[in-house]
Short mmCIF file of C-alpha atoms in Angstrom, two decimals:
data_model
loop_
_atom_site.label_atom_id
_atom_site.label_comp_id
_atom_site.label_asym_id
_atom_site.label_seq_id
_atom_site.Cartn_x
_atom_site.Cartn_y
_atom_site.Cartn_z
CA MET K 1 0.17 0.06 -0.10
CA ALA K 2 1.21 3.49 -1.11
CA ASP K 3 2.16 5.83 1.86
CA SER K 4 0.65 9.01 2.49
CA LYS K 5 3.58 10.98 0.50
CA THR K 6 2.95 8.76 -2.67
CA ALA K 7 -1.07 9.04 -2.95
CA ALA K 8 -4.08 10.52 -1.97
CA PRO K 9 -6.39 8.70 0.29
CA GLY K 10 -9.12 6.58 -1.47
CA HIS K 11 -6.97 4.88 -4.17
CA SER K 12 -6.23 8.37 -6.02
CA PRO K 13 -3.26 8.17 -8.32
CA HIS K 14 -2.31 11.79 -7.53
CA LEU K 15 -0.32 12.98 -4.85
CA HIS K 16 -1.59 14.21 -1.42
CA VAL K 17 -1.34 17.82 -0.78
CA ARG K 18 0.57 18.74 1.91
CA GLU K 19 -0.48 22.55 3.12
CA GLU K 20 2.21 22.20 6.13
CA TRP K 21 4.91 20.48 4.26
CA LEU K 22 4.50 23.12 1.25
CA ALA K 23 5.03 25.79 3.99
CA LEU K 24 8.25 24.40 4.98
CA HIS K 25 9.88 26.29 2.08
CA SER K 26 9.65 29.72 0.92
CA GLU K 27 11.64 31.86 -1.43
CA GLU K 28 10.93 35.38 -3.20
CA VAL K 29 8.90 35.90 -5.95
CA LEU K 30 10.76 36.27 -9.27
CA GLU K 31 10.10 39.23 -11.94
CA PRO K 32 6.29 39.90 -9.93
CA GLN K 33 5.61 41.65 -12.95
CA LEU K 34 5.61 39.11 -15.96
CA PRO K 35 2.27 38.38 -16.69
CA ILE K 36 1.14 34.65 -16.67
CA ILE K 37 -1.85 32.86 -18.20
CA ASP K 38 -1.66 29.49 -16.27
CA ALA K 39 -2.68 27.21 -19.56
CA HIS K 40 -3.67 24.34 -17.33
CA HIS K 41 -5.67 23.43 -14.01
CA HIS K 42 -8.25 21.81 -12.72
CA VAL K 43 -11.14 22.72 -9.87
CA TRP K 44 -12.90 19.73 -7.61
CA ASP K 45 -14.50 18.54 -4.89
CA ARG K 46 -13.40 14.97 -3.97
CA PRO K 47 -13.05 12.50 -0.71
CA THR K 48 -9.36 12.62 -1.68
CA GLY K 49 -9.00 16.57 -1.45
CA ARG K 50 -10.51 19.98 -2.47
CA TYR K 51 -9.19 22.67 -4.80
CA LEU K 52 -12.37 24.98 -5.29
CA PHE K 53 -12.61 28.76 -5.93
CA ASP K 54 -10.88 29.59 -2.45
CA GLU K 55 -8.00 27.29 -2.96
CA LEU K 56 -7.15 28.50 -6.84
CA MET K 57 -7.36 31.96 -5.92
CA ALA K 58 -5.23 31.33 -2.63
CA ASP K 59 -2.55 29.97 -5.22
CA VAL K 60 -2.59 32.66 -7.97
CA ASN K 61 -2.54 35.53 -5.97
CA ALA K 62 0.56 34.13 -3.96
CA GLY K 63 2.74 36.75 -5.58
CA HIS K 64 3.17 35.88 -9.26
CA ASN K 65 1.41 38.20 -11.67
CA VAL K 66 -1.03 35.79 -13.12
CA VAL K 67 -3.54 37.19 -15.23
CA ALA K 68 -5.55 34.64 -16.22
CA THR K 69 -6.18 30.76 -16.04
CA ILE K 70 -7.43 27.86 -18.19
CA PHE K 71 -9.64 25.11 -16.76
CA VAL K 72 -9.18 21.85 -17.94
CA GLN K 73 -11.98 18.72 -17.29
CA CYS K 74 -11.29 16.53 -14.72
CA ARG K 75 -15.08 15.10 -14.05
CA SER K 76 -15.85 17.90 -11.50
CA MET K 77 -19.63 18.49 -10.67
CA TYR K 78 -21.10 15.98 -13.33
CA ARG K 79 -24.87 16.17 -13.51
CA LYS K 80 -26.38 13.09 -11.07
CA HIS K 81 -29.22 12.57 -13.15
CA GLY K 82 -30.04 12.52 -17.13
CA PRO K 83 -28.23 10.65 -19.92
CA ASP K 84 -24.65 10.05 -19.48
CA VAL K 85 -23.43 11.59 -22.67
CA LEU K 86 -25.04 14.79 -21.20
CA LYS K 87 -23.42 14.46 -17.82
CA PRO K 88 -20.26 16.43 -18.32
CA ILE K 89 -22.32 19.53 -19.09
CA GLY K 90 -22.60 20.19 -15.33
CA GLU K 91 -18.71 20.49 -15.35
CA VAL K 92 -18.88 23.29 -18.03
CA GLU K 93 -21.80 24.97 -16.19
CA PHE K 94 -20.29 25.07 -13.04
CA ILE K 95 -16.98 26.42 -13.97
CA ASN K 96 -18.54 29.10 -16.19
CA GLY K 97 -20.19 30.07 -13.01
CA LEU K 98 -16.63 30.59 -11.18
CA ALA K 99 -15.33 32.28 -13.90
CA ALA K 100 -18.22 34.90 -13.59
CA GLN K 101 -17.47 34.87 -9.86
CA SER K 102 -13.64 35.59 -10.77
CA ALA K 103 -14.88 38.18 -13.40
CA SER K 104 -16.70 40.41 -11.06
CA GLY K 105 -13.62 41.76 -9.48
CA LEU K 106 -14.22 41.05 -6.22
CA TYR K 107 -11.55 38.47 -5.38
CA GLY K 108 -8.85 40.19 -7.41
CA ASP K 109 -7.86 41.33 -10.91
CA VAL K 110 -7.23 37.60 -12.24
CA ARG K 111 -9.70 36.25 -14.77
CA ALA K 112 -10.16 32.71 -13.38
CA CYS K 113 -11.15 29.82 -15.88
CA ALA K 114 -11.27 32.55 -18.65
CA ALA K 115 -11.56 29.79 -21.15
CA ILE K 116 -12.74 26.25 -20.53
CA VAL K 117 -11.90 22.75 -22.12
CA GLY K 118 -14.41 20.61 -21.23
CA CYS K 119 -15.40 16.76 -21.96
CA ALA K 120 -17.86 15.29 -24.67
CA ASP K 121 -17.52 11.69 -25.31
CA LEU K 122 -15.96 11.50 -28.71
CA MET K 123 -16.38 7.94 -29.12
CA LEU K 124 -19.77 9.06 -29.90
CA GLY K 125 -18.52 9.54 -33.64
CA GLU K 126 -20.40 12.04 -35.56
CA GLN K 127 -23.35 11.78 -32.78
CA VAL K 128 -21.31 13.84 -30.66
CA ALA K 129 -22.46 17.39 -32.48
CA PRO K 130 -25.67 17.98 -30.33
CA VAL K 131 -23.67 17.37 -27.21
CA LEU K 132 -20.98 19.90 -28.43
CA GLU K 133 -23.85 22.30 -29.13
CA LYS K 134 -25.07 21.93 -25.45
CA LEU K 135 -21.69 22.36 -23.87
CA LEU K 136 -21.02 25.81 -25.99
CA GLN K 137 -24.19 26.96 -24.81
CA ALA K 138 -23.31 25.80 -20.95
CA GLY K 139 -19.93 27.51 -21.52
CA GLY K 140 -21.71 31.22 -22.03
CA GLY K 141 -18.58 31.91 -24.76
CA ARG K 142 -15.78 30.50 -22.62
CA LEU K 143 -15.76 26.86 -23.93
CA ARG K 144 -12.55 26.75 -26.28
CA GLY K 145 -11.86 22.88 -26.66
CA ILE K 146 -12.55 19.04 -25.29
CA ARG K 147 -10.63 16.81 -23.77
CA ASN K 148 -10.81 13.06 -23.06
CA SER K 149 -9.10 10.83 -20.69
CA THR K 150 -6.63 9.03 -23.22
CA ALA K 151 -3.33 8.22 -21.46
CA TRP K 152 -3.12 4.50 -21.03
CA HIS K 153 -0.33 2.15 -20.34
CA ALA K 154 -0.25 -1.70 -20.00
CA ASP K 155 1.60 -1.59 -16.70
CA GLU K 156 -0.35 -1.42 -13.50
CA ARG K 157 2.18 1.04 -12.04
CA ILE K 158 1.61 3.70 -14.75
CA ARG K 159 -1.79 5.16 -13.96
CA SER K 160 -2.51 9.09 -13.67
CA ASN K 161 -6.46 8.86 -14.18
CA PRO K 162 -8.26 7.71 -11.38
CA ILE K 163 -10.72 6.02 -14.25
CA GLN K 164 -8.48 4.07 -16.40
CA PRO K 165 -9.46 4.81 -20.20
CA PRO K 166 -9.53 1.69 -22.45
CA PRO K 167 -6.41 1.32 -24.87
CA GLY K 168 -6.07 2.74 -28.07
CA MET K 169 -9.02 5.25 -27.94
CA LEU K 170 -6.68 8.00 -29.84
CA ALA K 171 -6.57 5.40 -32.87
CA ASP K 172 -10.40 4.26 -32.93
CA ALA K 173 -12.36 5.07 -35.51
CA ARG K 174 -15.35 6.32 -33.60
CA PHE K 175 -12.97 8.64 -31.48
CA ARG K 176 -11.49 9.62 -35.27
CA ALA K 177 -14.94 10.90 -36.11
CA GLY K 178 -15.75 12.48 -32.74
CA VAL K 179 -12.49 14.36 -33.29
CA ALA K 180 -13.41 15.56 -36.56
CA GLN K 181 -16.50 17.30 -35.46
CA LEU K 182 -14.57 19.77 -33.22
CA PRO K 183 -13.13 22.03 -35.60
CA ARG K 184 -16.82 22.16 -37.08
CA HIS K 185 -17.56 23.72 -33.91
CA GLY K 186 -14.69 25.84 -33.30
CA LEU K 187 -13.25 23.83 -31.07
CA SER K 188 -9.50 22.43 -30.20
CA LEU K 189 -8.56 19.17 -28.80
CA ASP K 190 -6.55 18.59 -25.59
CA VAL K 191 -4.62 15.17 -25.46
CA TRP K 192 -2.84 14.04 -22.47
CA ALA K 193 -1.05 11.08 -23.54
CA TYR K 194 2.21 9.14 -22.36
CA HIS K 195 5.16 9.29 -24.59
CA THR K 196 4.53 5.82 -25.26
CA GLN K 197 1.05 6.79 -27.06
CA LEU K 198 2.85 9.99 -29.23
CA ASP K 199 2.53 7.75 -32.36
CA GLU K 200 -1.14 7.66 -32.03
CA VAL K 201 -1.27 11.36 -31.30
CA LEU K 202 1.10 11.87 -34.62
CA ALA K 203 -1.38 9.96 -36.76
CA LEU K 204 -4.23 11.59 -34.96
CA ALA K 205 -3.05 15.25 -35.83
CA GLN K 206 -1.86 14.11 -39.54
CA ALA K 207 -5.14 13.25 -40.03
CA ASN K 208 -7.06 16.39 -38.51
CA PRO K 209 -4.94 18.93 -40.37
CA ASP K 210 -7.77 22.01 -39.49
CA LEU K 211 -7.91 20.81 -36.04
CA SER K 212 -5.77 22.34 -33.24
CA LEU K 213 -4.21 19.83 -31.48
CA ILE K 214 -2.82 20.81 -27.99
CA LEU K 215 -0.47 18.00 -26.52
CA ASN K 216 -0.74 18.31 -22.63
CA HIS K 217 2.18 17.76 -19.84
CA ALA K 218 5.26 18.01 -22.13
CA GLY K 219 4.34 14.85 -23.82
CA GLY K 220 4.34 12.61 -20.90
CA PRO K 221 7.85 11.53 -20.76
CA LEU K 222 7.56 8.58 -18.02
CA GLY K 223 9.48 7.67 -15.21
CA ALA K 224 7.96 4.99 -12.82
CA GLY K 225 7.33 1.37 -13.59
CA PRO K 226 9.29 -0.19 -16.06
CA TYR K 227 10.80 2.99 -17.00
CA ILE K 228 12.78 3.56 -13.43
CA GLY K 229 16.09 4.39 -14.05
CA GLN K 230 15.62 4.57 -17.78
CA ARG K 231 15.54 8.44 -17.95
CA LEU K 232 18.37 8.69 -20.83
CA GLN K 233 16.76 5.92 -22.91
CA VAL K 234 12.93 7.58 -22.43
CA MET K 235 14.43 10.89 -23.14
CA ARG K 236 15.58 9.50 -26.84
CA VAL K 237 12.60 7.88 -27.70
CA TRP K 238 10.42 10.74 -26.35
CA GLN K 239 12.61 13.40 -28.29
CA ASP K 240 12.57 11.53 -31.41
CA ALA K 241 8.55 11.74 -31.20
CA MET K 242 8.39 14.87 -30.19
CA ARG K 243 10.59 15.83 -33.18
CA GLN K 244 8.12 14.61 -35.57
CA LEU K 245 5.34 16.09 -33.84
CA SER K 246 6.69 19.33 -34.05
CA VAL K 247 6.63 19.22 -37.88
CA LEU K 248 2.89 19.57 -37.80
CA PRO K 249 1.74 23.13 -37.34
CA ASN K 250 -1.31 22.37 -36.05
CA VAL K 251 0.28 20.68 -32.91
CA TYR K 252 0.96 23.09 -29.63
CA LEU K 253 2.21 21.95 -26.52
CA LYS K 254 2.01 22.43 -22.96
CA ILE K 255 4.94 22.52 -20.70
CA GLY K 256 4.13 21.48 -17.07
CA GLY K 257 2.71 18.40 -15.42
CA LEU K 258 6.31 17.11 -14.24
CA GLY K 259 5.03 16.76 -11.01
CA MET K 260 3.00 13.49 -11.65
CA PRO K 261 4.45 10.44 -10.10
CA VAL K 262 4.26 8.44 -13.64
CA GLY K 263 6.95 11.02 -14.37
CA GLY K 264 9.33 9.17 -11.99
CA TRP K 265 9.94 12.62 -9.96
CA ASP K 266 9.99 12.17 -6.05
CA PHE K 267 10.71 15.61 -4.39
CA HIS K 268 7.47 14.80 -2.43
CA ARG K 269 9.46 12.56 -0.56
CA GLN K 270 12.41 15.18 0.99
CA ASP K 271 11.98 16.53 4.15
CA MET K 272 11.59 19.84 2.65
CA PRO K 273 9.77 20.96 -0.69
CA PRO K 274 12.06 21.46 -3.63
CA SER K 275 13.15 24.90 -4.52
CA SER K 276 12.71 26.53 -7.92
CA GLN K 277 16.44 25.81 -8.30
CA GLN K 278 16.12 22.46 -8.03
CA LEU K 279 13.01 21.92 -10.22
CA ALA K 280 14.66 24.06 -12.82
CA GLN K 281 17.77 21.79 -12.84
CA ALA K 282 15.96 18.58 -13.18
CA TRP K 283 13.49 19.65 -15.77
CA GLN K 284 15.78 21.65 -17.64
CA PRO K 285 16.74 18.73 -20.48
CA TYR K 286 12.96 18.60 -21.12
CA VAL K 287 12.07 21.85 -20.97
CA GLU K 288 14.51 22.92 -23.48
CA SER K 289 14.02 20.37 -25.61
CA CYS K 290 10.41 21.11 -25.79
CA ILE K 291 10.67 24.73 -26.78
CA GLU K 292 13.57 23.92 -29.24
CA LEU K 293 11.51 21.70 -30.83
CA PHE K 294 8.27 23.69 -30.74
CA GLY K 295 9.10 27.30 -30.54
CA PRO K 296 7.97 29.60 -28.08
CA GLN K 297 5.05 30.55 -30.35
CA ARG K 298 3.81 27.07 -30.04
CA CYS K 299 4.46 26.04 -26.28
CA MET K 300 2.93 27.51 -23.12
CA PHE K 301 3.49 26.96 -19.59
CA GLU K 302 0.96 25.39 -17.11
CA SER K 303 0.53 24.42 -13.70
CA ASN K 304 -1.59 21.32 -13.65
CA PHE K 305 -2.52 22.49 -10.19
CA PRO K 306 -3.93 20.59 -8.12
CA VAL K 307 -2.62 17.37 -9.71
CA ASP K 308 0.95 18.77 -9.25
CA LYS K 309 0.82 20.39 -5.95
CA GLY K 310 1.58 17.23 -4.12
CA MET K 311 5.32 17.82 -5.35
CA PHE K 312 5.63 21.58 -5.07
CA SER K 313 4.13 24.55 -4.55
CA TYR K 314 2.73 27.14 -7.38
CA LEU K 315 5.07 29.79 -6.19
CA SER K 316 8.10 27.54 -6.82
CA LEU K 317 6.93 26.29 -9.99
CA TRP K 318 6.69 29.57 -11.71
CA ASN K 319 9.92 30.74 -10.44
CA ALA K 320 11.66 27.57 -11.80
CA PHE K 321 9.74 28.11 -15.28
CA LYS K 322 11.25 31.89 -15.22
CA ARG K 323 14.27 30.41 -14.20
CA LEU K 324 14.44 27.87 -17.16
CA SER K 325 13.24 30.88 -19.66
CA ALA K 326 15.92 33.49 -18.76
CA ALA K 327 17.71 33.27 -21.85
CA TYR K 328 15.18 33.85 -24.09
CA ALA K 329 14.18 37.15 -25.76
CA PRO K 330 11.47 39.17 -24.41
CA ALA K 331 8.85 38.17 -26.72
CA GLU K 332 9.68 34.79 -26.57
CA ARG K 333 8.92 34.77 -22.72
CA THR K 334 5.86 36.64 -23.64
CA ALA K 335 4.45 33.68 -25.65
CA LEU K 336 5.31 31.15 -23.24
CA PHE K 337 4.04 32.95 -20.47
CA SER K 338 0.85 34.27 -22.15
CA GLY K 339 0.60 34.61 -25.49
CA THR K 340 0.49 31.24 -26.72
CA ALA K 341 -2.15 30.37 -24.52
CA ALA K 342 -4.02 33.73 -25.20
CA ARG K 343 -3.78 32.92 -29.03
CA ILE K 344 -4.47 29.10 -29.01
CA TYR K 345 -7.69 29.35 -26.82
CA ARG K 346 -8.73 32.87 -28.60
CA MET K 347 -8.93 34.41 -25.19
CA ASP K 348 -10.04 38.11 -26.29
CA GLY K 349 -9.50 40.79 -24.08
CA MET K 350 -6.21 39.51 -22.75
CA ASP K 351 -3.95 42.43 -24.27
CA ALA K 352 -4.31 44.71 -21.85
CA LEU K 353 -3.81 42.16 -18.57
CA MET K 354 -0.60 41.02 -20.41
CA GLN K 355 1.30 43.90 -20.00
CA PRO K 356 3.95 43.62 -17.33
CA ALA K 357 2.50 45.19 -14.08
CA GLY K 358 3.95 48.30 -12.94
#
């Protein structure tokens, strides 16, 4: 049985968030004026932990200049009743309400959940179209994309989803037919896949050149289970697959999600939380490869909170990204921290907010 440092109670694959442990380390916020759009986070209320509006706002207002955030589906507040295919509409309704609460300005200047990535079962094929229309209506103009749970591995030790998806979804003809509906409704596709699935992601992107495909979590280089002690070998395989994906102009990349146990990092086992220097040193080969291959105009930094919060704080995470991007030109850093996310997720009205704080 996993100990309290490796998993949350209730058999969740996510690390338990220990606020008292995170509080053991503090550091100065680097470049507090730099505007940030957090390109990927979740909101939920689960038996294994709560991360709702108050918890989110506490993180985004911790010192960095977070001007907006993008919510990504996580099976939060699904409808209890009605057809299964319509239950995910509850999540978009809930998050749209949270976004409206943030937009009131009563809780600070950040526009939380200004863009929403919801869930519709793409295995419905063409029949997903009416579901997408209902989701767009529920999103109140904020719905920008769809994501399904697709990260899968045959080894039982490789798990990052509380509910395991079936294998081969990305290549399934039904899934492909559902994906084809997204650009027709002005929606993008977020994909969370391990590095062992990137050939399927490549084929999906090639088959849908009009689709904006946003690859989550740096393309999922694994370091757990059979990949323990194989970091260099995985790096070579991952880089080759990422190089092939980077050739496709319709593929974009989120850099983050490196605090999940499947990645093989074990900062959560330390007596003290990791500093931004430690994170930057560990992640440098991955982050540099991502930016070199895709370019700043197709990359965006993400927190993946609260999933990654079991391993490091929000403050240290963004300090690490600032350290890792320090050598890039100002325009390139703007793209990485806010510009790419604002453009790809069509976040209107962000220009003024994305100016450095005075």
